[in-house]
Coordinates of C-alpha atoms and ligand atoms in Angstrom, one line a residue:
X2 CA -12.7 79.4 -0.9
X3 CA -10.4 79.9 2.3
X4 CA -7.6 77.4 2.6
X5 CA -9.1 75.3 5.1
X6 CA -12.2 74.8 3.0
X7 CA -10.0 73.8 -0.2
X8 CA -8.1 71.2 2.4
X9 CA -11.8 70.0 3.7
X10 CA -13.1 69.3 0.2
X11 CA -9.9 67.3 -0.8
X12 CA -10.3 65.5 2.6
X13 CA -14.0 64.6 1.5
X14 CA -13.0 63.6 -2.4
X15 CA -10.2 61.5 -1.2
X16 CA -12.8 59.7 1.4
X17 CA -15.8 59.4 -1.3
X18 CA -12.9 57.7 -3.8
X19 CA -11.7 54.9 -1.6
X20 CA -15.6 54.4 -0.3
X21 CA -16.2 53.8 -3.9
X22 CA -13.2 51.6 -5.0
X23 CA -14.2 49.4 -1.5
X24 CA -17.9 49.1 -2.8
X25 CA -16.6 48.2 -6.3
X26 CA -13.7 45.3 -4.8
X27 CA -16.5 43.9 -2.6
X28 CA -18.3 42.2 -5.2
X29 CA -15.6 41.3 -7.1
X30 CA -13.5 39.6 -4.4
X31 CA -16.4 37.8 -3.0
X32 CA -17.6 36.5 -6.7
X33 CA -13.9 34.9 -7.1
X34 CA -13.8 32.9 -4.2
X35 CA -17.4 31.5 -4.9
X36 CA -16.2 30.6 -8.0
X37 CA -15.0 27.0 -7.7
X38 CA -17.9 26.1 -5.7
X39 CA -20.3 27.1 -7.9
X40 CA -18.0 25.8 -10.9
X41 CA -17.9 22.0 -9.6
X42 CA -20.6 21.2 -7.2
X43 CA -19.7 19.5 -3.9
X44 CA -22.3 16.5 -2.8
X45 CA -23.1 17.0 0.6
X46 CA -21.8 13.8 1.4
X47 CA -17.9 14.4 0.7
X48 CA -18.4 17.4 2.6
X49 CA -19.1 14.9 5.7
X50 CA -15.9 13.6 5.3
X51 CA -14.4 16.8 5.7
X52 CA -11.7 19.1 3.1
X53 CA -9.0 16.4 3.3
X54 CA -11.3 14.0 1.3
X55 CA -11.3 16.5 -1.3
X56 CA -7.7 16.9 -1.5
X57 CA -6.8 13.1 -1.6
X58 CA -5.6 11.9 -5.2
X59 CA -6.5 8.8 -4.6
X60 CA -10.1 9.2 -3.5
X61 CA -13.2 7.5 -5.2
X62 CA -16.2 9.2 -5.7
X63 CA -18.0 6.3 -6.3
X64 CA -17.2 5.1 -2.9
X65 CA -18.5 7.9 -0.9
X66 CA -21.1 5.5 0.5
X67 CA -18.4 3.2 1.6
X68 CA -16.4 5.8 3.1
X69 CA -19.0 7.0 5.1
X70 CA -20.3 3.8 6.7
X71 CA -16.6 2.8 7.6
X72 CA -16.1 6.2 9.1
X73 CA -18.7 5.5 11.3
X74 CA -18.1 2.0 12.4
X75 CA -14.2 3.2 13.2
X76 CA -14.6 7.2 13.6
X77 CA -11.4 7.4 15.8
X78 CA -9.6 7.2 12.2
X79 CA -8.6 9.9 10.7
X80 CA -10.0 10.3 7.0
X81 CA -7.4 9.8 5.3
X82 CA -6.8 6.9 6.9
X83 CA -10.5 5.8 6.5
X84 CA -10.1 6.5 2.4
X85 CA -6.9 4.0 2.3
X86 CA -8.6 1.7 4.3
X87 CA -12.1 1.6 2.2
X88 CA -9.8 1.5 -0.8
X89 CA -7.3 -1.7 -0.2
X90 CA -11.5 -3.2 0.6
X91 CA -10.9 -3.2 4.7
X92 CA -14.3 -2.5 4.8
X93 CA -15.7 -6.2 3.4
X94 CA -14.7 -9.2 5.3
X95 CA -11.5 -10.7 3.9
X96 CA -12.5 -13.0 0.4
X97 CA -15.2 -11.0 -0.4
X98 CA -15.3 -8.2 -2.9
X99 CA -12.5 -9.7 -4.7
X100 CA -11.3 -8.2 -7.8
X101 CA -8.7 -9.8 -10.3
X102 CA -5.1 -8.4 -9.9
X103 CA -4.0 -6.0 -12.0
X104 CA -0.7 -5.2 -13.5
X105 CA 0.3 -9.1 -13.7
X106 CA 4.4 -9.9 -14.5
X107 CA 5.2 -6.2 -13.0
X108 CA 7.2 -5.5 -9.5
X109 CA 4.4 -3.6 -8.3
X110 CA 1.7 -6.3 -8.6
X111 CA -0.7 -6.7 -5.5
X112 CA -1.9 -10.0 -4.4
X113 CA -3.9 -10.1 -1.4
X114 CA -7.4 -11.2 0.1
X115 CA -9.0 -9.2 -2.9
X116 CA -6.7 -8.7 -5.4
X117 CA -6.9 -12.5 -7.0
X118 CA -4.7 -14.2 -9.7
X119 CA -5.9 -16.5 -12.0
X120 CA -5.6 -20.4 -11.8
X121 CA -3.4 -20.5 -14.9
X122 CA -1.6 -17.7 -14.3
X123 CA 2.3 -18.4 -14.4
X124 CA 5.0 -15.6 -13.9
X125 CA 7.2 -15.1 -16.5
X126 CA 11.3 -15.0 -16.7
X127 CA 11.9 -17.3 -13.7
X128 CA 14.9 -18.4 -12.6
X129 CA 16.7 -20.6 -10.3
X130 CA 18.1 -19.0 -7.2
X131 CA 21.4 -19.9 -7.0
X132 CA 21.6 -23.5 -4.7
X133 CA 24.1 -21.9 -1.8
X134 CA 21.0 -19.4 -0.9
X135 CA 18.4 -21.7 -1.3
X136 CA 17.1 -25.2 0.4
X137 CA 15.9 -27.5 -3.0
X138 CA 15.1 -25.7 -6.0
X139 CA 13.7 -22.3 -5.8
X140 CA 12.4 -20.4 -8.7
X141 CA 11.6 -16.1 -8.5
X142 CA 11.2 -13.9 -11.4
X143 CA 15.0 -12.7 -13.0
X144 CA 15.0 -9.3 -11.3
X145 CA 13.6 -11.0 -7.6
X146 CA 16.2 -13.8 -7.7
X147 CA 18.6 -11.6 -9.0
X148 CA 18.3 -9.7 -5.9
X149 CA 17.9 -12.7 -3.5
X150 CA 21.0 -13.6 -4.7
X151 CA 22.4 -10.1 -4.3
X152 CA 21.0 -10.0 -0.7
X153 CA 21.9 -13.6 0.5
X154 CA 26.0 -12.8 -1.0
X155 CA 26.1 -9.4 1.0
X156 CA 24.5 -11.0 4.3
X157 CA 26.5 -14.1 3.9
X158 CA 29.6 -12.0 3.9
X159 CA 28.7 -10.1 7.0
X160 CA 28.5 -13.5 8.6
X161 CA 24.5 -14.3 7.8
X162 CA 23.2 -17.2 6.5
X163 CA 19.8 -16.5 4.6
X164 CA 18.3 -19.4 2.2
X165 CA 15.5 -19.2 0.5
X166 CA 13.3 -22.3 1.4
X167 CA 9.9 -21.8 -0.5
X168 CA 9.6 -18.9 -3.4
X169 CA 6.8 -19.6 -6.3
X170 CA 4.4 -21.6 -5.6
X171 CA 2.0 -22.6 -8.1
X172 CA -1.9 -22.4 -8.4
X173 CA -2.0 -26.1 -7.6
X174 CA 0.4 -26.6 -5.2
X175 CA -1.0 -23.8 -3.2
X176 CA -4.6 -25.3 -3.2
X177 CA -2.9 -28.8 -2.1
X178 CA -1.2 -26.9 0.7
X179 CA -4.6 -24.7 2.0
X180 CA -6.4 -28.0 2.1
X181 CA -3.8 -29.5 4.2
X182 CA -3.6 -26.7 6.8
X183 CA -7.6 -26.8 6.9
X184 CA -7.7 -30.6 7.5
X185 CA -5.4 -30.1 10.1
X186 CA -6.6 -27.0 11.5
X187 CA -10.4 -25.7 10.0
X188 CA -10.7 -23.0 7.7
X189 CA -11.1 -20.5 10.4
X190 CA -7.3 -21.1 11.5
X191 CA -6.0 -21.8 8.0
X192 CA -7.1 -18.6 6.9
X193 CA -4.8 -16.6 9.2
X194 CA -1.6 -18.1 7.8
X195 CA -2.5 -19.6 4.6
X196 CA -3.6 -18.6 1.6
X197 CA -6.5 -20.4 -0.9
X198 CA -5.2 -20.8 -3.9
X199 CA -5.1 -17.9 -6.3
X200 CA -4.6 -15.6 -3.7
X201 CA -0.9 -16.5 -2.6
X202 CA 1.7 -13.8 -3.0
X203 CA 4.2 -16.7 -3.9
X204 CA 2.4 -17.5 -6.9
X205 CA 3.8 -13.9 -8.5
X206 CA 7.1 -15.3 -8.4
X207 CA 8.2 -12.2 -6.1
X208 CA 7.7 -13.9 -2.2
X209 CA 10.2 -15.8 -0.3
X210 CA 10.2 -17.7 2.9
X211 CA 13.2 -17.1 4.6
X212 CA 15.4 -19.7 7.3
X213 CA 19.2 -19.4 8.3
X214 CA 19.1 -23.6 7.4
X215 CA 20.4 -24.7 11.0
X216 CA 16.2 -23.2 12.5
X217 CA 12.9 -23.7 11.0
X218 CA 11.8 -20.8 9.2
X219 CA 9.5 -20.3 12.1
X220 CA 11.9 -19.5 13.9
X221 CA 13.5 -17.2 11.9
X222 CA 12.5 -14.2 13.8
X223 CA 14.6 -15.2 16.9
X224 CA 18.0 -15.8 14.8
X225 CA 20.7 -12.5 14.4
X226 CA 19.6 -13.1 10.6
X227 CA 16.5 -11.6 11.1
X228 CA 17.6 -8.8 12.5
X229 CA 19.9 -8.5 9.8
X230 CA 17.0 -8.4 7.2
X231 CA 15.3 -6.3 9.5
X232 CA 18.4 -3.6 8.7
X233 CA 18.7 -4.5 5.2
X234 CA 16.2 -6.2 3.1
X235 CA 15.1 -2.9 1.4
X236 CA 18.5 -2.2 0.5
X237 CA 18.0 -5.1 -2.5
X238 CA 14.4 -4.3 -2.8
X239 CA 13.0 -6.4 -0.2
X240 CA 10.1 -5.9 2.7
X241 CA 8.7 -8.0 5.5
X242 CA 5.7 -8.6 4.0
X243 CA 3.2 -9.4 6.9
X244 CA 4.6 -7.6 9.9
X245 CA 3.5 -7.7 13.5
X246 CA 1.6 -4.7 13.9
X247 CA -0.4 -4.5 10.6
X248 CA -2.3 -8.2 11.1
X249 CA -5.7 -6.4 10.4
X250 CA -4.6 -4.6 7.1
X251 CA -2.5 -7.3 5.4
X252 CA -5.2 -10.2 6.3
X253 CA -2.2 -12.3 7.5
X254 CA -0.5 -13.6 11.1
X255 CA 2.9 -11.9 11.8
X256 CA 5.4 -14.0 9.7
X257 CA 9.0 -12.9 10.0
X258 CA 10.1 -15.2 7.4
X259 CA 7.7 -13.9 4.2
X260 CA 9.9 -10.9 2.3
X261 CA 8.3 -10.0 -0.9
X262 CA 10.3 -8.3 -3.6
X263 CA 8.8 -4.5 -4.8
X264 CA 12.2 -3.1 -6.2
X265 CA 14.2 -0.6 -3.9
X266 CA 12.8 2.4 -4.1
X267 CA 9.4 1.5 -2.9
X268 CA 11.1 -0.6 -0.2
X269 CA 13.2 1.8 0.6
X270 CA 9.8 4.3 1.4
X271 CA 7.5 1.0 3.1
X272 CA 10.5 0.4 5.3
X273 CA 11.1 4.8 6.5
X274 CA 6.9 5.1 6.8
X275 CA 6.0 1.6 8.0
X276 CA 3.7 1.3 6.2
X277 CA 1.9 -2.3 4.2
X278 CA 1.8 -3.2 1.0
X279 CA -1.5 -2.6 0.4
X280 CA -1.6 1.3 1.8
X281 CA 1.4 1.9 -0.4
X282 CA -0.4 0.0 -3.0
X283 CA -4.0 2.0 -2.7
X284 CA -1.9 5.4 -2.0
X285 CA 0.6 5.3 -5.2
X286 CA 0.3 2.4 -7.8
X287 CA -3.6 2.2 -8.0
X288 CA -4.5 6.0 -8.0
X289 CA -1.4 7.1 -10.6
X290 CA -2.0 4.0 -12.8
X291 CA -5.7 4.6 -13.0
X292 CA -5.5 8.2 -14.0
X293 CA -2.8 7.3 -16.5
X294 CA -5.5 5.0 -18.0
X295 CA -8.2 7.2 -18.0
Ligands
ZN313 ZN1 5.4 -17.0 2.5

């Protein structure tokens, strides 16, 4: 064999090796990426939502349906936003669907147009807030007056006067209150700034209506002590509860007076994302808590 022969035959083994090794990768490579699909089957619906449905923690596979049929009534939202929306129960008129609260005499209890308490149901560990922050006697839970009181002290000694003029409210006091507003105004109306009874917020023991005493507390949101809650109230755990821009999601008219306590951290991330309640609610309390249970 000359020398360029030898070099030729070399050239040709080293080709016929890699050709071989290629062939033998193919398969391989292309079996371990269909892996997972053939693994867990997708239904064809979630794949109409798209791959972020599939990564969300918080979506329900037994609301595909409801996902889909939201998605197209509203398909300018983005998925994601379609999944929190379906899930805090946008997608059924407000009073319907309505499913006991859960998680009742915690900070992170939910009370809304579908999350219901019960007639009977009492927080427990209330306590007076302390009469120089509050007009007549106001009860919260310990931690919530606790810091209401902290809140009031610290804006009172920046020169802001915030009182507390209605906190819990009971089962029967709200249903005396909802029948007066629709007397005076028809259901219709009522509904947008009251709530039937059982489905107050104030009746956790973790809501207060705000004034600065010398205005009615609707008022509030033209006084410098609104603007002083707007800085601060999630420093002590506190967020506007029903703000302007969010009237669809909360179920509620824009009330500047209504801070609910949720404990500083989660205030802390509502008030930075500006987000409600609810999506914070449907994003990390529901989905974590559920999966803990199961
Ligand atoms: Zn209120």
């Amino acid at each position: 064999m000359t020398k360029k022969k030898r070099k030729l035959k070399k050239k040709a083994l080293a080709i016929i090796t890699v050709t071989l090794i290629i062939i033998l990768l193919i398969p391989i490579l292309f079996l371990n990426k269909n892996e997972p699909k053939t693994a867990k089957k997708e239904s064809k619906k979630t794949n109409e939502l798209g791959d972020i449905a599939k990564k969300i923690d918080f979506y329900k596979d037994d609301y595909t349906d409801r996902y889909l049929a939201y998605k197209k009534a509203n398909p300018n939202l983005s998925n994601e936003k379609v999944i929190v929306n379906v899930n805090i129960g946008l997608d059924y008129p407000y009073y319907e669907n309505v499913q006991k609260t859960k998680y009742l005499n915690t900070s992170y209890i939910i009370v809304n147009k579908y999350n219901s308490l019960d007639s009977d149901y009492v927080p427990s560990n209330m306590e007076k807030i302390d009469s120089s922050f509050s007009k007549g006697e106001r009860l919260m839970v310990d931690y919530a007056q606790e810091a209401f009181e902290e809140l009031a002290r610290s804006a009172l000694e920046e020169g802001y006067n915030i009182y507390a003029m209605s906190t819990y409210r009971s089962y029967e006091y709200q249903n005396s209150l909802y029948n007066n507003y629709v007397s005076l105004d028809g259901q219709d109306k009522a509904d947008t700034y009251s709530a039937r009874a059982g489905f107050s917020e104030h009746q956790t023991g973790l809501a207060a209506d705000v004034c600065n005493k010398e205005q009615p507390y609707t008022e509030f949101e033209n006084t410098k002590e609104f603007n002083w809650m707007q800085e601060n109230a999630y420093k002590y755990g506190f967020i506007l509860r029903y703000p302007k821009d969010k009237v669809e999601e909360t179920g509620y008219m824009y009330e500047p007076w209504h801070y609910r306590y949720v404990g500083k951290e989660i205030a802390e991330y509502i008030h930075q994302k500006n987000i409600t309640y609810e999506e914070y609610y449907v994003r990390f309390i529901e989905s974590k808590k559920d999966i803990n249970k199961d």
